[in-house]
Amino acid sequence: MSGAPRKFIEVGAGSGAFQKGGFFIPNAASYTTPSINGWTATILSNTANGAKDGAMATTTSDPDKYMAVNVIGAVGPINVTAGYQTRGNSYSSNVIGASTTLGDLTIAGNFNTHSVDSASTLTFPKAKTSSYLLSAAYKLQESLTLVGGYGANDLSSDQSMTNVGVKLDLSKRTYTYISYVRATGGAQSSLAQRGNYALTGTSNTT
């Protein structure tokens, strides 16, 4: 299953004065519908008012006003997910993804659009960006899996990221892995540099 829409629900609004500690979204509530023919929907939104630095504050026009919707289901053997998120005066995103398993091979992909609000103070090279991701995992043995992925966006004509790796399960809850990541066109291959960008340059991380 593609993970992007679920992250809209779990990760949310990003940094800001209303956010305290990690990816927590204060003054928020979420609801997940009962399963209807295998489909569920989840919506998350924070309240218009809440505590900010020890005092009541209104977030209607605040950059941390946030809402996300996620839908998950299946069409035959294909898992499908779609999501939408918006953060006040900052950005909005849409994503759709699908995955399926064929024997020992699992393949997945998603397409995402990200738009920056005209009133936003965020620094971003384009007002609207599109990107896609394709990934695959092949089980070589019961505990050994070969993984790989390719993603690209339209920030520049050659901005992309490719990774290959091997994952070794040590137990049901523990695993170790090794991977190689190559990023082009200013994309960052290092996890420590995620969220940073440029329009030129190539980086490699193992």
PDB file of N, CA, C and O in Angstrom, residues 38-92:
ATOM      1  N   GLY A  38     -15.316  -2.886   2.197  1.00  0.00           N
ATOM      2  CA  GLY A  38     -13.862  -2.890   2.213  1.00  0.00           C
ATOM      3  C   GLY A  38     -13.218  -1.522   2.119  1.00  0.00           C
ATOM      4  O   GLY A  38     -11.988  -1.425   2.109  1.00  0.00           O
ATOM      5  N   TRP A  39     -14.009  -0.463   2.079  1.00  0.00           N
ATOM      6  CA  TRP A  39     -13.475   0.902   1.967  1.00  0.00           C
ATOM      7  C   TRP A  39     -13.672   1.653   3.278  1.00  0.00           C
ATOM      8  O   TRP A  39     -14.708   1.543   3.923  1.00  0.00           O
ATOM      9  N   THR A  40     -12.663   2.412   3.678  1.00  0.00           N
ATOM     10  CA  THR A  40     -12.764   3.266   4.855  1.00  0.00           C
ATOM     11  C   THR A  40     -12.247   4.660   4.521  1.00  0.00           C
ATOM     12  O   THR A  40     -11.421   4.837   3.617  1.00  0.00           O
ATOM     13  N   ALA A  41     -12.749   5.640   5.250  1.00  0.00           N
ATOM     14  CA  ALA A  41     -12.289   7.019   5.088  1.00  0.00           C
ATOM     15  C   ALA A  41     -11.948   7.579   6.461  1.00  0.00           C
ATOM     16  O   ALA A  41     -12.618   7.279   7.455  1.00  0.00           O
ATOM     17  N   THR A  42     -10.891   8.373   6.519  1.00  0.00           N
ATOM     18  CA  THR A  42     -10.480   9.026   7.760  1.00  0.00           C
ATOM     19  C   THR A  42     -10.344  10.521   7.508  1.00  0.00           C
ATOM     20  O   THR A  42      -9.791  10.935   6.484  1.00  0.00           O
ATOM     21  N   ILE A  43     -10.863  11.315   8.426  1.00  0.00           N
ATOM     22  CA  ILE A  43     -10.712  12.762   8.324  1.00  0.00           C
ATOM     23  C   ILE A  43     -10.115  13.277   9.626  1.00  0.00           C
ATOM     24  O   ILE A  43     -10.455  12.799  10.706  1.00  0.00           O
ATOM     25  N   LEU A  44      -9.200  14.203   9.515  1.00  0.00           N
ATOM     26  CA  LEU A  44      -8.568  14.840  10.673  1.00  0.00           C
ATOM     27  C   LEU A  44      -8.608  16.347  10.486  1.00  0.00           C
ATOM     28  O   LEU A  44      -8.336  16.853   9.401  1.00  0.00           O
ATOM     29  N   SER A  45      -8.955  17.060  11.558  1.00  0.00           N
ATOM     30  CA  SER A  45      -8.958  18.520  11.501  1.00  0.00           C
ATOM     31  C   SER A  45      -8.671  19.068  12.881  1.00  0.00           C
ATOM     32  O   SER A  45      -9.083  18.473  13.889  1.00  0.00           O
ATOM     33  N   ASN A  46      -7.959  20.183  12.946  1.00  0.00           N
ATOM     34  CA  ASN A  46      -7.791  20.816  14.246  1.00  0.00           C
ATOM     35  C   ASN A  46      -8.860  21.879  14.427  1.00  0.00           C
ATOM     36  O   ASN A  46      -9.491  22.327  13.465  1.00  0.00           O
ATOM     37  N   THR A  47      -9.099  22.253  15.671  1.00  0.00           N
ATOM     38  CA  THR A  47     -10.171  23.187  15.978  1.00  0.00           C
ATOM     39  C   THR A  47      -9.784  24.612  15.599  1.00  0.00           C
ATOM     40  O   THR A  47      -8.606  24.940  15.432  1.00  0.00           O
ATOM     41  N   ALA A  48     -10.805  25.455  15.477  1.00  0.00           N
ATOM     42  CA  ALA A  48     -10.549  26.858  15.112  1.00  0.00           C
ATOM     43  C   ALA A  48      -9.886  27.617  16.247  1.00  0.00           C
ATOM     44  O   ALA A  48      -9.219  28.621  16.039  1.00  0.00           O
ATOM     45  N   ASN A  49     -10.072  27.148  17.470  1.00  0.00           N
ATOM     46  CA  ASN A  49      -9.471  27.803  18.624  1.00  0.00           C
ATOM     47  C   ASN A  49      -8.743  26.773  19.470  1.00  0.00           C
ATOM     48  O   ASN A  49      -9.120  25.605  19.519  1.00  0.00           O
ATOM     49  N   GLY A  50      -7.690  27.197  20.152  1.00  0.00           N
ATOM     50  CA  GLY A  50      -6.968  26.280  21.019  1.00  0.00           C
ATOM     51  C   GLY A  50      -5.936  27.027  21.841  1.00  0.00           C
ATOM     52  O   GLY A  50      -5.756  28.234  21.708  1.00  0.00           O
ATOM     53  N   ALA A  51      -5.274  26.298  22.698  1.00  0.00           N
ATOM     54  CA  ALA A  51      -4.246  26.892  23.550  1.00  0.00           C
ATOM     55  C   ALA A  51      -2.964  27.081  22.756  1.00  0.00           C
ATOM     56  O   ALA A  51      -2.500  26.180  22.079  1.00  0.00           O
ATOM     57  N   LYS A  52      -2.418  28.274  22.835  1.00  0.00           N
ATOM     58  CA  LYS A  52      -1.168  28.593  22.150  1.00  0.00           C
ATOM     59  C   LYS A  52      -0.280  29.365  23.105  1.00  0.00           C
ATOM     60  O   LYS A  52      -0.619  30.475  23.504  1.00  0.00           O
ATOM     61  N   ASP A  53       0.840  28.754  23.492  1.00  0.00           N
ATOM     62  CA  ASP A  53       1.763  29.383  24.425  1.00  0.00           C
ATOM     63  C   ASP A  53       1.056  29.798  25.720  1.00  0.00           C
ATOM     64  O   ASP A  53       1.282  30.880  26.264  1.00  0.00           O
ATOM     65  N   GLY A  54       0.154  28.909  26.208  1.00  0.00           N
ATOM     66  CA  GLY A  54      -0.499  29.143  27.485  1.00  0.00           C
ATOM     67  C   GLY A  54      -1.710  30.051  27.439  1.00  0.00           C
ATOM     68  O   GLY A  54      -2.295  30.359  28.472  1.00  0.00           O
ATOM     69  N   ALA A  55      -2.118  30.501  26.236  1.00  0.00           N
ATOM     70  CA  ALA A  55      -3.273  31.386  26.121  1.00  0.00           C
ATOM     71  C   ALA A  55      -4.168  30.915  24.985  1.00  0.00           C
ATOM     72  O   ALA A  55      -3.721  30.216  24.068  1.00  0.00           O
ATOM     73  N   MET A  56      -5.456  31.264  25.048  1.00  0.00           N
ATOM     74  CA  MET A  56      -6.371  30.899  23.972  1.00  0.00           C
ATOM     75  C   MET A  56      -6.046  31.715  22.724  1.00  0.00           C
ATOM     76  O   MET A  56      -5.731  32.899  22.800  1.00  0.00           O
ATOM     77  N   ALA A  57      -6.122  31.068  21.580  1.00  0.00           N
ATOM     78  CA  ALA A  57      -5.807  31.758  20.332  1.00  0.00           C
ATOM     79  C   ALA A  57      -6.689  31.204  19.235  1.00  0.00           C
ATOM     80  O   ALA A  57      -7.188  30.084  19.309  1.00  0.00           O
ATOM     81  N   THR A  58      -6.890  31.996  18.200  1.00  0.00           N
ATOM     82  CA  THR A  58      -7.685  31.585  17.043  1.00  0.00           C
ATOM     83  C   THR A  58      -6.750  31.155  15.928  1.00  0.00           C
ATOM     84  O   THR A  58      -5.807  31.871  15.599  1.00  0.00           O
ATOM     85  N   THR A  59      -7.028  30.002  15.325  1.00  0.00           N
ATOM     86  CA  THR A  59      -6.129  29.471  14.300  1.00  0.00           C
ATOM     87  C   THR A  59      -6.729  29.527  12.903  1.00  0.00           C
ATOM     88  O   THR A  59      -6.188  28.964  11.973  1.00  0.00           O
ATOM     89  N   THR A  60      -7.878  30.189  12.750  1.00  0.00           N
ATOM     90  CA  THR A  60      -8.573  30.174  11.458  1.00  0.00           C
ATOM     91  C   THR A  60      -7.664  30.605  10.316  1.00  0.00           C
ATOM     92  O   THR A  60      -7.661  30.019   9.234  1.00  0.00           O
ATOM     93  N   SER A  61      -6.869  31.649  10.525  1.00  0.00           N
ATOM     94  CA  SER A  61      -5.959  32.117   9.482  1.00  0.00           C
ATOM     95  C   SER A  61      -4.512  31.790   9.812  1.00  0.00           C
ATOM     96  O   SER A  61      -3.602  32.257   9.152  1.00  0.00           O
ATOM     97  N   ASP A  62      -4.301  30.985  10.845  1.00  0.00           N
ATOM     98  CA  ASP A  62      -2.958  30.624  11.274  1.00  0.00           C
ATOM     99  C   ASP A  62      -2.385  29.559  10.343  1.00  0.00           C
ATOM    100  O   ASP A  62      -3.116  28.695   9.856  1.00  0.00           O
ATOM    101  N   PRO A  63      -1.073  29.573  10.065  1.00  0.00           N
ATOM    102  CA  PRO A  63      -0.478  28.550   9.212  1.00  0.00           C
ATOM    103  C   PRO A  63      -0.660  27.123   9.728  1.00  0.00           C
ATOM    104  O   PRO A  63      -0.494  26.178   8.977  1.00  0.00           O
ATOM    105  N   ASP A  64      -0.999  26.963  11.017  1.00  0.00           N
ATOM    106  CA  ASP A  64      -1.172  25.620  11.551  1.00  0.00           C
ATOM    107  C   ASP A  64      -2.618  25.146  11.539  1.00  0.00           C
ATOM    108  O   ASP A  64      -2.941  24.114  12.116  1.00  0.00           O
ATOM    109  N   LYS A  65      -3.524  25.870  10.896  1.00  0.00           N
ATOM    110  CA  LYS A  65      -4.872  25.362  10.676  1.00  0.00           C
ATOM    111  C   LYS A  65      -4.755  24.245   9.645  1.00  0.00           C
ATOM    112  O   LYS A  65      -4.293  24.456   8.530  1.00  0.00           O
ATOM    113  N   TYR A  66      -5.177  23.033  10.013  1.00  0.00           N
ATOM    114  CA  TYR A  66      -4.864  21.871   9.188  1.00  0.00           C
ATOM    115  C   TYR A  66      -6.058  20.926   9.067  1.00  0.00           C
ATOM    116  O   TYR A  66      -6.834  20.760  10.011  1.00  0.00           O
ATOM    117  N   MET A  67      -6.199  20.314   7.862  1.00  0.00           N
ATOM    118  CA  MET A  67      -7.235  19.321   7.638  1.00  0.00           C
ATOM    119  C   MET A  67      -6.720  18.293   6.647  1.00  0.00           C
ATOM    120  O   MET A  67      -6.010  18.629   5.687  1.00  0.00           O
ATOM    121  N   ALA A  68      -7.039  17.019   6.875  1.00  0.00           N
ATOM    122  CA  ALA A  68      -6.616  15.957   5.963  1.00  0.00           C
ATOM    123  C   ALA A  68      -7.717  14.911   5.842  1.00  0.00           C
ATOM    124  O   ALA A  68      -8.457  14.643   6.792  1.00  0.00           O
ATOM    125  N   VAL A  69      -7.820  14.326   4.646  1.00  0.00           N
ATOM    126  CA  VAL A  69      -8.787  13.266   4.367  1.00  0.00           C
ATOM    127  C   VAL A  69      -8.051  12.127   3.682  1.00  0.00           C
ATOM    128  O   VAL A  69      -7.192  12.353   2.816  1.00  0.00           O
ATOM    129  N   ASN A  70      -8.372  10.895   4.061  1.00  0.00           N
ATOM    130  CA  ASN A  70      -7.717   9.736   3.486  1.00  0.00           C
ATOM    131  C   ASN A  70      -8.758   8.647   3.227  1.00  0.00           C
ATOM    132  O   ASN A  70      -9.620   8.390   4.063  1.00  0.00           O
ATOM    133  N   VAL A  71      -8.700   8.020   2.055  1.00  0.00           N
ATOM    134  CA  VAL A  71      -9.612   6.939   1.690  1.00  0.00           C
ATOM    135  C   VAL A  71      -8.786   5.725   1.286  1.00  0.00           C
ATOM    136  O   VAL A  71      -7.823   5.847   0.516  1.00  0.00           O
ATOM    137  N   ILE A  72      -9.146   4.552   1.823  1.00  0.00           N
ATOM    138  CA  ILE A  72      -8.425   3.318   1.527  1.00  0.00           C
ATOM    139  C   ILE A  72      -9.417   2.225   1.167  1.00  0.00           C
ATOM    140  O   ILE A  72     -10.459   2.081   1.811  1.00  0.00           O
ATOM    141  N   GLY A  73      -9.092   1.464   0.117  1.00  0.00           N
ATOM    142  CA  GLY A  73      -9.942   0.352  -0.278  1.00  0.00           C
ATOM    143  C   GLY A  73      -9.220  -0.541  -1.269  1.00  0.00           C
ATOM    144  O   GLY A  73      -7.990  -0.480  -1.395  1.00  0.00           O
ATOM    145  N   ALA A  74      -9.964  -1.356  -1.970  1.00  0.00           N
ATOM    146  CA  ALA A  74      -9.371  -2.271  -2.939  1.00  0.00           C
ATOM    147  C   ALA A  74     -10.320  -2.472  -4.106  1.00  0.00           C
ATOM    148  O   ALA A  74     -11.549  -2.469  -3.959  1.00  0.00           O
ATOM    149  N   VAL A  75      -9.718  -2.630  -5.282  1.00  0.00           N
ATOM    150  CA  VAL A  75     -10.448  -2.986  -6.491  1.00  0.00           C
ATOM    151  C   VAL A  75      -9.870  -4.313  -6.953  1.00  0.00           C
ATOM    152  O   VAL A  75      -8.789  -4.354  -7.539  1.00  0.00           O
ATOM    153  N   GLY A  76     -10.571  -5.395  -6.640  1.00  0.00           N
ATOM    154  CA  GLY A  76     -10.017  -6.710  -6.916  1.00  0.00           C
ATOM    155  C   GLY A  76      -8.735  -6.910  -6.141  1.00  0.00           C
ATOM    156  O   GLY A  76      -8.680  -6.664  -4.931  1.00  0.00           O
ATOM    157  N   PRO A  77      -7.657  -7.329  -6.790  1.00  0.00           N
ATOM    158  CA  PRO A  77      -6.386  -7.568  -6.085  1.00  0.00           C
ATOM    159  C   PRO A  77      -5.539  -6.314  -5.902  1.00  0.00           C
ATOM    160  O   PRO A  77      -4.427  -6.377  -5.382  1.00  0.00           O
ATOM    161  N   ILE A  78      -6.056  -5.164  -6.324  1.00  0.00           N
ATOM    162  CA  ILE A  78      -5.281  -3.919  -6.270  1.00  0.00           C
ATOM    163  C   ILE A  78      -5.751  -3.059  -5.101  1.00  0.00           C
ATOM    164  O   ILE A  78      -6.925  -2.673  -5.025  1.00  0.00           O
ATOM    165  N   ASN A  79      -4.844  -2.777  -4.175  1.00  0.00           N
ATOM    166  CA  ASN A  79      -5.127  -1.854  -3.075  1.00  0.00           C
ATOM    167  C   ASN A  79      -5.043  -0.421  -3.598  1.00  0.00           C
ATOM    168  O   ASN A  79      -4.120  -0.076  -4.343  1.00  0.00           O
ATOM    169  N   VAL A  80      -5.986   0.406  -3.194  1.00  0.00           N
ATOM    170  CA  VAL A  80      -6.054   1.784  -3.672  1.00  0.00           C
ATOM    171  C   VAL A  80      -6.145   2.728  -2.479  1.00  0.00           C
ATOM    172  O   VAL A  80      -6.817   2.426  -1.487  1.00  0.00           O
ATOM    173  N   THR A  81      -5.464   3.845  -2.557  1.00  0.00           N
ATOM    174  CA  THR A  81      -5.528   4.852  -1.506  1.00  0.00           C
ATOM    175  C   THR A  81      -5.464   6.240  -2.126  1.00  0.00           C
ATOM    176  O   THR A  81      -4.818   6.447  -3.155  1.00  0.00           O
ATOM    177  N   ALA A  82      -6.180   7.185  -1.531  1.00  0.00           N
ATOM    178  CA  ALA A  82      -6.180   8.564  -2.011  1.00  0.00           C
ATOM    179  C   ALA A  82      -6.260   9.495  -0.824  1.00  0.00           C
ATOM    180  O   ALA A  82      -6.864   9.158   0.209  1.00  0.00           O
ATOM    181  N   GLY A  83      -5.635  10.657  -0.932  1.00  0.00           N
ATOM    182  CA  GLY A  83      -5.632  11.580   0.184  1.00  0.00           C
ATOM    183  C   GLY A  83      -5.559  13.033  -0.243  1.00  0.00           C
ATOM    184  O   GLY A  83      -5.141  13.349  -1.362  1.00  0.00           O
ATOM    185  N   TYR A  84      -5.987  13.890   0.647  1.00  0.00           N
ATOM    186  CA  TYR A  84      -5.932  15.341   0.436  1.00  0.00           C
ATOM    187  C   TYR A  84      -5.578  15.987   1.770  1.00  0.00           C
ATOM    188  O   TYR A  84      -6.067  15.567   2.825  1.00  0.00           O
ATOM    189  N   GLN A  85      -4.727  17.008   1.735  1.00  0.00           N
ATOM    190  CA  GLN A  85      -4.410  17.767   2.942  1.00  0.00           C
ATOM    191  C   GLN A  85      -4.314  19.240   2.599  1.00  0.00           C
ATOM    192  O   GLN A  85      -3.966  19.616   1.473  1.00  0.00           O
ATOM    193  N   THR A  86      -4.620  20.078   3.572  1.00  0.00           N
ATOM    194  CA  THR A  86      -4.465  21.517   3.392  1.00  0.00           C
ATOM    195  C   THR A  86      -4.045  22.142   4.710  1.00  0.00           C
ATOM    196  O   THR A  86      -4.532  21.757   5.777  1.00  0.00           O
ATOM    197  N   ARG A  87      -3.126  23.055   4.643  1.00  0.00           N
ATOM    198  CA  ARG A  87      -2.647  23.793   5.811  1.00  0.00           C
ATOM    199  C   ARG A  87      -2.866  25.274   5.546  1.00  0.00           C
ATOM    200  O   ARG A  87      -2.445  25.799   4.507  1.00  0.00           O
ATOM    201  N   GLY A  88      -3.548  25.960   6.465  1.00  0.00           N
ATOM    202  CA  GLY A  88      -3.973  27.332   6.254  1.00  0.00           C
ATOM    203  C   GLY A  88      -2.879  28.276   5.799  1.00  0.00           C
ATOM    204  O   GLY A  88      -1.820  28.339   6.401  1.00  0.00           O
ATOM    205  N   ASN A  89      -3.167  29.022   4.736  1.00  0.00           N
ATOM    206  CA  ASN A  89      -2.247  30.027   4.196  1.00  0.00           C
ATOM    207  C   ASN A  89      -0.869  29.456   3.885  1.00  0.00           C
ATOM    208  O   ASN A  89       0.120  30.196   3.883  1.00  0.00           O
ATOM    209  N   SER A  90      -0.772  28.146   3.636  1.00  0.00           N
ATOM    210  CA  SER A  90       0.534  27.541   3.398  1.00  0.00           C
ATOM    211  C   SER A  90       0.546  26.662   2.150  1.00  0.00           C
ATOM    212  O   SER A  90       1.200  26.981   1.173  1.00  0.00           O
ATOM    213  N   TYR A  91      -0.184  25.532   2.195  1.00  0.00           N
ATOM    214  CA  TYR A  91      -0.113  24.605   1.071  1.00  0.00           C
ATOM    215  C   TYR A  91      -1.309  23.664   1.067  1.00  0.00           C
ATOM    216  O   TYR A  91      -2.063  23.567   2.053  1.00  0.00           O
ATOM    217  N   SER A  92      -1.460  22.934  -0.042  1.00  0.00           N
ATOM    218  CA  SER A  92      -2.408  21.832  -0.135  1.00  0.00           C
ATOM    219  C   SER A  92      -1.781  20.758  -1.012  1.00  0.00           C
ATOM    220  O   SER A  92      -0.947  21.050  -1.867  1.00  0.00           O
TER     221      SER A  92
END
